[in-house]
XYZ file of C-alpha atoms in Angstrom:
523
model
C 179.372 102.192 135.168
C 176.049 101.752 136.602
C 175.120 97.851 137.478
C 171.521 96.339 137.536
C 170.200 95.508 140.727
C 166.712 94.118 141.524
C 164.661 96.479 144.256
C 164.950 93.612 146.970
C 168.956 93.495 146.420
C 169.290 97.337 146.322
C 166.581 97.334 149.441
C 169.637 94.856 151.482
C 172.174 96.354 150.549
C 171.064 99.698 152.103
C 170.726 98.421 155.049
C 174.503 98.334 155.156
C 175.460 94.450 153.638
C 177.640 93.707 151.461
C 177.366 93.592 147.686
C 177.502 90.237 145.840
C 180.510 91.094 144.346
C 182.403 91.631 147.451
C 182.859 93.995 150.427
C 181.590 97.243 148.913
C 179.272 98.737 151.188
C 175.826 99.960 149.383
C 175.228 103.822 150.520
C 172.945 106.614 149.175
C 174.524 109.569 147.593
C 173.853 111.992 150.131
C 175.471 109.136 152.729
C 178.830 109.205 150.139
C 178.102 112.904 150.318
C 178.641 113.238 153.942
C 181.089 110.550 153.939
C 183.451 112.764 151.492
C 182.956 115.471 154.347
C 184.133 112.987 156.351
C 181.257 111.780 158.475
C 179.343 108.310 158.830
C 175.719 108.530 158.418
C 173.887 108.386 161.833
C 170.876 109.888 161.632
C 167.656 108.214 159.361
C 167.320 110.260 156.582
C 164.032 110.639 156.032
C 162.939 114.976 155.601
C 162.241 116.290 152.628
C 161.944 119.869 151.227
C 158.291 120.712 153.028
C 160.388 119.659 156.840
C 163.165 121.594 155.646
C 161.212 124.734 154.659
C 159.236 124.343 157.746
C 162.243 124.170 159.918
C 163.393 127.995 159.242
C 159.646 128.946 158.518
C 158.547 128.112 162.232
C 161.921 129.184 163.572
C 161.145 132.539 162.114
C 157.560 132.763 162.665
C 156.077 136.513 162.167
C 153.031 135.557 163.885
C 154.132 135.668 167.198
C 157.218 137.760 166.351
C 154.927 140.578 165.547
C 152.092 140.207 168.344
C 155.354 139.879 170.730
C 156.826 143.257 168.983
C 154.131 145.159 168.253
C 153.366 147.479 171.291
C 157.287 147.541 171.045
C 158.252 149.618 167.864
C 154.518 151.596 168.391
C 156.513 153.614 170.644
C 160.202 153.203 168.915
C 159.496 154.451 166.250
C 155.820 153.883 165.245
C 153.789 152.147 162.359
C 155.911 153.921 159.710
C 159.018 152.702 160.592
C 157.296 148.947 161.661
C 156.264 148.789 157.959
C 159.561 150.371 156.425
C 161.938 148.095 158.160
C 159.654 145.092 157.581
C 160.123 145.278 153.429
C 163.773 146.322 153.675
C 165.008 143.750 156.343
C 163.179 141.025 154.409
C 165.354 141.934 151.438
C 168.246 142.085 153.049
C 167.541 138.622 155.121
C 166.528 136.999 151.928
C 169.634 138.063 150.426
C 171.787 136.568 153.460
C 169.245 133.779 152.616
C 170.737 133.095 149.583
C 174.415 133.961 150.306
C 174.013 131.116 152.798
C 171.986 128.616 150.938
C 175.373 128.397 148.284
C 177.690 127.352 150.915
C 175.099 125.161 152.682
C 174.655 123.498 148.863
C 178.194 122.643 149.170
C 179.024 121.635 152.858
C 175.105 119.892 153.729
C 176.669 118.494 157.822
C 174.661 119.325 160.708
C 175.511 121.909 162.976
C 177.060 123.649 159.308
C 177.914 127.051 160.320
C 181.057 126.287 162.248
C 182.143 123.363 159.564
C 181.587 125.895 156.745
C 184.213 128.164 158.703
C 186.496 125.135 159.541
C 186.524 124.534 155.640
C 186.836 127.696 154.082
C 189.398 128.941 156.646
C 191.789 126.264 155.648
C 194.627 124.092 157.850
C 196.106 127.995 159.157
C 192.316 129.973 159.964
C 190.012 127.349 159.964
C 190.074 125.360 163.351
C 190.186 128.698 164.929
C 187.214 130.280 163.205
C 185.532 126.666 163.432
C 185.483 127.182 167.067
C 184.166 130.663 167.100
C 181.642 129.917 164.634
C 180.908 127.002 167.196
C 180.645 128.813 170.500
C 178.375 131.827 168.677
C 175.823 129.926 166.772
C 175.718 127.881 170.287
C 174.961 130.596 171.929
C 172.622 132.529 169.342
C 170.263 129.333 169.068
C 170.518 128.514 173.258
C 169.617 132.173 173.829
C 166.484 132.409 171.380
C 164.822 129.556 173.545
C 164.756 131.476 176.439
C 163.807 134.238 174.903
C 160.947 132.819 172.736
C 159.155 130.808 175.543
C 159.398 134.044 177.729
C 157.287 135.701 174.710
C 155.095 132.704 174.839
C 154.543 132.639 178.540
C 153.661 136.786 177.879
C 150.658 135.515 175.876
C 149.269 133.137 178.298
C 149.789 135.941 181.051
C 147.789 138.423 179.300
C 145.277 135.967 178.707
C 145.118 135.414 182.359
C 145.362 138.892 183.386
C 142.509 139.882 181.059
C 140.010 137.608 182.773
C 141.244 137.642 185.994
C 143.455 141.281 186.790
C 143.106 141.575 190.426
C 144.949 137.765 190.249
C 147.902 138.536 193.017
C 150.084 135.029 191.493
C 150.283 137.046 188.616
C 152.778 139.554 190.136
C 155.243 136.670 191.461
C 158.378 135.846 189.394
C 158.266 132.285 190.589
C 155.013 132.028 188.960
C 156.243 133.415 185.646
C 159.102 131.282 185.461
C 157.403 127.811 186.460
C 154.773 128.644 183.436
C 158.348 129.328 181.475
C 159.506 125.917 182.737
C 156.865 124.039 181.339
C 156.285 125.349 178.403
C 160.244 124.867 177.307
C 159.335 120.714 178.946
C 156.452 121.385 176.758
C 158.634 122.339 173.513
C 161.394 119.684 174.397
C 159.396 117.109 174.439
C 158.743 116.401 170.657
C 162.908 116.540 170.200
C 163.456 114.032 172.519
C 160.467 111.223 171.332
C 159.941 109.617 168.046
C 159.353 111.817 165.607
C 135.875 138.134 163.053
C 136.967 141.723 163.642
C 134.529 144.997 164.880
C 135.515 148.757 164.752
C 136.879 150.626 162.291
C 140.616 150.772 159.485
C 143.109 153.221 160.226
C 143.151 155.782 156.961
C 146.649 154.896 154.854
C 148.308 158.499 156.762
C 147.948 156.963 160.276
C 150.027 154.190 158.865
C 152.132 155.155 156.452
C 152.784 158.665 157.842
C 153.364 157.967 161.400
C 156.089 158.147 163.338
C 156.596 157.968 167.327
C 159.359 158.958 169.446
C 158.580 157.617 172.606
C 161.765 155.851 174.014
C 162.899 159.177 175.960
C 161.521 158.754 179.572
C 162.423 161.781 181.260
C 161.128 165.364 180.616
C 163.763 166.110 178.004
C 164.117 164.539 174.614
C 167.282 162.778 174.743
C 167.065 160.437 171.589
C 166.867 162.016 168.411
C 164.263 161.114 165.549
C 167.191 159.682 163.638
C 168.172 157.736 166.265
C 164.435 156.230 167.200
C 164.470 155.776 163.454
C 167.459 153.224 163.685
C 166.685 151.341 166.520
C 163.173 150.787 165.125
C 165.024 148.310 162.904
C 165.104 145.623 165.338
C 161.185 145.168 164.943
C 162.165 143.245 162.150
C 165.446 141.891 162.722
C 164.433 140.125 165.608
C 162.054 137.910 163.519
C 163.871 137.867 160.206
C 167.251 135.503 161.426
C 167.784 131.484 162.232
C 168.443 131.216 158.096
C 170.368 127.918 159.623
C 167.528 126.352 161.275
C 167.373 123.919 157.482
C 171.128 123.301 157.870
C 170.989 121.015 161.492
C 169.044 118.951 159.879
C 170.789 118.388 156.429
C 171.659 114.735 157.622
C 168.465 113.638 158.336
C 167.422 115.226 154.720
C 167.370 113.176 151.490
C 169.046 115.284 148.624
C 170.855 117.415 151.167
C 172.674 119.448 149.032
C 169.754 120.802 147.035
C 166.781 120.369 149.519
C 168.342 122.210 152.567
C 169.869 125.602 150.047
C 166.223 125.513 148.673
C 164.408 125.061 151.985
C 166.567 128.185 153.482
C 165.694 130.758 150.651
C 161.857 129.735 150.270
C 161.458 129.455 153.801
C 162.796 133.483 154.125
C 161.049 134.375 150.909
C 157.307 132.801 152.121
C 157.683 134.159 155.400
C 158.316 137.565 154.262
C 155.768 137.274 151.390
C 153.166 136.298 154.066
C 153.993 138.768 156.590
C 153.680 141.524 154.721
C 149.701 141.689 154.253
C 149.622 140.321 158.015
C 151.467 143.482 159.519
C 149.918 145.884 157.244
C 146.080 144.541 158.615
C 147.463 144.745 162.231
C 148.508 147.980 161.644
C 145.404 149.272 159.804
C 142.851 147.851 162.701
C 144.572 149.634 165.874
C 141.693 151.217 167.262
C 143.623 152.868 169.904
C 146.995 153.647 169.443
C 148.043 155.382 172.661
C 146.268 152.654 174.785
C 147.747 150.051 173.763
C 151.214 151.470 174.307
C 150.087 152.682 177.977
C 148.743 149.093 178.640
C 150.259 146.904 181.458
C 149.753 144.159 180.317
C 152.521 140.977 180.048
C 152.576 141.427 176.407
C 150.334 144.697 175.218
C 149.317 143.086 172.076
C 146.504 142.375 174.588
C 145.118 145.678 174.469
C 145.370 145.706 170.521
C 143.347 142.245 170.496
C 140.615 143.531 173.327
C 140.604 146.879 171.294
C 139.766 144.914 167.773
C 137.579 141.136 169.216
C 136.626 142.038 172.632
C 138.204 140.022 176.267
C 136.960 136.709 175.282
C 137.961 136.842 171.729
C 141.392 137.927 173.203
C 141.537 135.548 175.782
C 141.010 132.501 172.538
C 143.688 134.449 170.678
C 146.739 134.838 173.257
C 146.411 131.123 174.175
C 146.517 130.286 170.498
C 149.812 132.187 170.460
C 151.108 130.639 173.706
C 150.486 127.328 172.006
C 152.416 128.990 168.592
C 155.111 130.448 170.365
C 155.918 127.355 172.121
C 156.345 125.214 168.441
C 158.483 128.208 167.633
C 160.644 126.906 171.054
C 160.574 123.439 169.767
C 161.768 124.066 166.333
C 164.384 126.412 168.266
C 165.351 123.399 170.611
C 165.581 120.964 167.551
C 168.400 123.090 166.034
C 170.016 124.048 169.179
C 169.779 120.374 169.705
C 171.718 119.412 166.623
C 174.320 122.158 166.696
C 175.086 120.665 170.168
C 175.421 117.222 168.872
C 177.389 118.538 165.768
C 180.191 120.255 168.042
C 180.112 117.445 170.489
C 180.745 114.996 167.906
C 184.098 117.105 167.153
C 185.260 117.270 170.754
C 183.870 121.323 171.052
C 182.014 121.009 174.285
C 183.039 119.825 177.911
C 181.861 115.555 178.414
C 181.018 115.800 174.196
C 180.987 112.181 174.254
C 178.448 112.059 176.250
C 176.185 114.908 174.315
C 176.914 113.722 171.110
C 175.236 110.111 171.935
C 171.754 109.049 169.665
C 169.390 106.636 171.075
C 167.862 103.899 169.397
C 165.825 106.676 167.616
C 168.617 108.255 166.209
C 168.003 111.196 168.743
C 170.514 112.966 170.871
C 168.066 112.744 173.931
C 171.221 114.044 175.974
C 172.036 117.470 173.906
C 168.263 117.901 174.247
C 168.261 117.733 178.014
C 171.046 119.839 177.902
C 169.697 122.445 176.204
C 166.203 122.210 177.853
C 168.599 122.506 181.269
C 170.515 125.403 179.838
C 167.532 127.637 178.286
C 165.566 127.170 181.971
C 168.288 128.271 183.950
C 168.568 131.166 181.665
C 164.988 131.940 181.808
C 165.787 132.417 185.855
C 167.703 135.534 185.008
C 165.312 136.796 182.538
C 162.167 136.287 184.836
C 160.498 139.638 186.182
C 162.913 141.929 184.239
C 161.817 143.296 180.847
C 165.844 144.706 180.555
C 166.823 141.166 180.994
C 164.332 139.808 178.606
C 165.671 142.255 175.918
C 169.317 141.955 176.998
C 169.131 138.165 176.345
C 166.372 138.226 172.926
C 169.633 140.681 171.329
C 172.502 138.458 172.447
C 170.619 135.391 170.793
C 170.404 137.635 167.595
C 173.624 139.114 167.938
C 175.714 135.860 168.367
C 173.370 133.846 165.690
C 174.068 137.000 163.059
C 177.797 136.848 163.954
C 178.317 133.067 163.759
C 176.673 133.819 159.795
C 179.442 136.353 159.197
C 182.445 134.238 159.719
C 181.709 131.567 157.146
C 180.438 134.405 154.560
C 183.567 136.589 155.567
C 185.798 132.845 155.029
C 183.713 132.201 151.525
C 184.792 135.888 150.337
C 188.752 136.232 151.601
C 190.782 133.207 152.701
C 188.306 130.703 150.912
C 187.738 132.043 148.145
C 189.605 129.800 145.959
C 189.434 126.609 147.987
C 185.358 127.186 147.866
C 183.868 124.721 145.061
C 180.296 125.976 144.518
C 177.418 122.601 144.361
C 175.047 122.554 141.081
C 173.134 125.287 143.104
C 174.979 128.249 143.344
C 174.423 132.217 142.874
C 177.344 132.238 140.443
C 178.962 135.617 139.781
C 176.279 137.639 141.953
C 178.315 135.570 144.690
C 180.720 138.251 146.012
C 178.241 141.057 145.178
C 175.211 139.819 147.389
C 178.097 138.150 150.158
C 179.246 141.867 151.059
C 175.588 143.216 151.090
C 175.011 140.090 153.678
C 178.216 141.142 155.554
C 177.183 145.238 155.734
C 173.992 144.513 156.782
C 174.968 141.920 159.707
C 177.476 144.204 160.745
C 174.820 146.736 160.566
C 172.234 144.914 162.815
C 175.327 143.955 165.003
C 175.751 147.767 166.043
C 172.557 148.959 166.135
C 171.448 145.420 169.113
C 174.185 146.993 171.149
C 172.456 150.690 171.614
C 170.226 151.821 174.457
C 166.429 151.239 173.471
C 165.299 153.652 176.233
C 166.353 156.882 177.804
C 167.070 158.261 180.516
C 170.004 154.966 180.813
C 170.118 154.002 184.127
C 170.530 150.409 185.631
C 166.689 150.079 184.629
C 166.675 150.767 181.205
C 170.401 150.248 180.014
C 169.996 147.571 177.118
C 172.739 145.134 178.622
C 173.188 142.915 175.676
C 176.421 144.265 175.023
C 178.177 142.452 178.554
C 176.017 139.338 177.293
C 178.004 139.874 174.068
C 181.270 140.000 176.118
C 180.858 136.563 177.964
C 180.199 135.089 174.785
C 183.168 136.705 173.586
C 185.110 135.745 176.974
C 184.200 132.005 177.104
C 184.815 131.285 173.628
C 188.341 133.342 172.919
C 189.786 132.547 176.524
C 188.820 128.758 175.276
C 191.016 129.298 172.727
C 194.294 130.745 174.303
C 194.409 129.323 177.364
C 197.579 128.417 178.515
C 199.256 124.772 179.179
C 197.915 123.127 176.511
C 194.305 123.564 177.684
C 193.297 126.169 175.731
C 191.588 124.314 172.385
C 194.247 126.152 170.160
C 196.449 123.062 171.701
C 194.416 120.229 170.781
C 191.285 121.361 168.042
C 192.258 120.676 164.673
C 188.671 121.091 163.361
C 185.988 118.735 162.862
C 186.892 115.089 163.574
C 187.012 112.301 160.936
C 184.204 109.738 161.757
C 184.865 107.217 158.504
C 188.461 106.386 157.601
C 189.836 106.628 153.777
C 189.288 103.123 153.156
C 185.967 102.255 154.134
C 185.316 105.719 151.759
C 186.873 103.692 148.647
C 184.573 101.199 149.671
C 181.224 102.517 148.455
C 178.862 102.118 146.202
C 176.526 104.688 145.710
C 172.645 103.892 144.757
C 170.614 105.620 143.171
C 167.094 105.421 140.653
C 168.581 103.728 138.326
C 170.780 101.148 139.943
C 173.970 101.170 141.386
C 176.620 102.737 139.972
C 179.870 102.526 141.549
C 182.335 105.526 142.766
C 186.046 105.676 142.975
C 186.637 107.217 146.905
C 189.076 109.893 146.638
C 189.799 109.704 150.348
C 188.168 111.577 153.181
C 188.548 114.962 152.784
């Protein structure tokens, strides 16, 4: 029954007093939403679609994913592959896009992932998938900072060494990893305050007919065409993930439940609709192909820009991308930011209450710091060592991917019948397009763990697969540890932060008035 309210009366009432007719408490829907999940509001809620889209669209960004990839797959596997891969890992991310977005319609909570898995695995699976969900979409966003702001700092080195080569500060680690520093101080602090071309086209068959085995070091030819071939896939994949990035911020979002499904599948859609005509241009205006794979530069998408607008013209554009690359490490930091808060406010991480805190802002300043703090002591390991680099760019797509597999796995087996699809929903294409998501992942998950470079030696063995293992390690031996420390003792899944009755409370506004809800209880 909906009851009149003047706009002044609605306009108190939302700011949490009491009706006239008693002690209901006034709410939104998407804060009796959120409340049925079983979670007071804390956040403002004030994003809309465009922040939501642009959440997962900068996350993703192609731009600097490909000028950070490009002189990469030129010699794994070529332009043909590059192009390939591009238009079938877009399908396949836009379908895990989708599979996502219908469980994200359903459960819109920050840090979603792990409460999806929590949900769908029931009172026997969930709190254990919950936390493993948890610990590897941690560790997938915490990694990709790192990683990202090391790409970043690339640019502004190759800017640098164009103009100035014989520059001897440019061979120090320290001096790497201070620019590093800053830039991730650089990307942190918006989460923590108030919120022309010369020369000549490549024909088509240089392009689309060209393929480059060039990941065997040695004299002999240790890794097959197929193989080169497969690997190449990670051009892609290492731009085409973070579907979540939307979901961290579905309680800041107004319409949760429809915005943040809708931001995730038009963000992967536009960004692979966009990218397309981007790569195939790059592609068709290498003047140079062997040079720019023999450069030395920081980041040999150098030698492609000197090759195509001259030093100066390069210069402009790798600061540009330093200055892109490090939004892409604030967006990263926002969601890392919110996952952190989201398992802290359920007891996940060591001194939660302290991470899980929001200022007057509504801001977990102290997750940010934390992650900021993490990512830079990361970046110490990765500084000076492109095997280190790669080792930890993988693990951050490796752990992200995972963490999406548990709560698709959950949606498809165990919770299949407790699921209860939202108005949007991909209806019976649901199981179909879940399994494609699942292959794939599985598929990416394989192919991050093999050598990208032979001979293998201690130089050139792709060690994302021990990264892998401490994930595994820290998060599993969490779990069983004896003595009642081990979180199988004492995590039930996500905590309740609104009781039952202050649920039946509520009155939920919306454009037409208030109309009042019966709670059924906290969930």
């Amino acid at each position: 029954m909906a009851i009149k309210t003047s706009a002044a009366e609605s306009s108190k009432e939302l700011k949490g007093e009491s009706a006239p007719g008693g002690d209901r408490i006034t709410v939104s829907q998407d804060e009796f939403n959120l409340a049925q999940l079983g979670y007071k509001q804390e956040f403002f809620r004030h994003l809309g679609i465009f922040e939501n889209w642009a959440s997962v669209f900068t996350a993703m960004n192609f731009v600097s994913g490909i000028a950070g990839l490009l002189s990469w797959v030129l010699y794994t596997g070529g332009p043909t592959p590059a192009f390939t891969y591009w238009i079938i890992v877009g399908v396949m991310a836009l379908n895990v896009a989708f599979v996502m977005a219908e469980i994200a319609a359903a459960y819109p909570t920050a840090g979603g992932i792990y409460f999806w898995s929590y949900r769908l695995g029931g009172a026997e699976w969930g709190p254990f998938l919950a936390w493993m969900t948890a610990w590897w979409n941690f560790a997938g966003w915490l990694c990709s900072i790192p990683s990202v702001q090391q790409n970043s700092t690339n640019f502004l080195m190759s800017a640098i060494e164009i103009k100035y080569p014989e520059l001897e500060v440019l061979h120090k680690g320290w001096f790497t990893w201070i620019l590093t520093a800053i830039g991730t101080f650089i990307a942190l602090a918006p989460n923590i305050i108030s919120h022309r071309a010369s020369g000549k086209f490549q024909p088509a068959k240089a392009i689309f007919q060209h393929f480059e085995n060039g990941i065997s070091l040695g004299p002999k030819k240790q890794a097959s065409d197929a193989y080169v071939w497969t690997i190449a896939v990670l051009f892609s994949a290492w731009v085409f993930y973070g579907f979540d990035g939307c979901v961290h911020l579905a309680e800041e979002t107004q319409e949760a439940s429809a915005v943040v499904a809708r931001g995730m599948w038009l963000s992967t859609l536009s960004s692979w609709a966009i990218s397309i005509p981007t790569l195939i241009i790059i592609l068709f205006c290498i003047q140079d192909f062997t040079a720019i794979v023999d450069a030395t530069y920081s980041n040999n998408f150098a030698e492609f820009l000197i090759q195509v607008v001259g030093e100066n013209g390069a210069i402009a554009i790798l600061v540009l991308l330093f200055i892109d690359s490090t939004c892409v490490s604030a967006a990263n930091i926002l969601s890392c930011q919110r996952v952190v808060f989201a398992i802290s406010r359920d007891g996940v991480l060591p001194f939660s209450k302290y991470f899980r805190r929001l200022n007057r802002n509504k801001i977990p300043v102290n997750a940010g710091f934390l992650v900021a703090f993490l990512s830079i002591a990361i970046t110490t390991a990765v500084i000076g060592s492109t095997v280190a680099f790669t080792a930890i760019t993988a693990t951050g797509t490796i752990a992200a991917n995972f963490s999406y597999i548990i709560p698709i796995l959950a949606r498809n087996t165990v919770g299949r019948r407790r699921f209860q699809p939202a108005k949007w929903n991909l209806g019976r294409a649901s199981p179909l397009m879940g399994l494609v998501a699942m292959l794939y992942i599985m598929f990416l998950f394989v192919v991050l763990l093999l050598p990208q470079v032979y001979p293998v030696n201690a130089q050139t063995l792709n060690y994302a697969p021990i990264c892998i293992g401490i994930v595994t390690l820290v998060s599993f031996c969490g779990w069983i540890l004896p003595f009642g420390l081990g979180a199988r003792h004492w995590f039930y899944g996500p905590k309740k932060t609104i009781e039952d009755q202050e649920l039946r409370k509520m009155t939920v506004v919306d454009q037409t008035g208030i109309v009042t809800v019966d709670g059924k209880g906290v969930a």
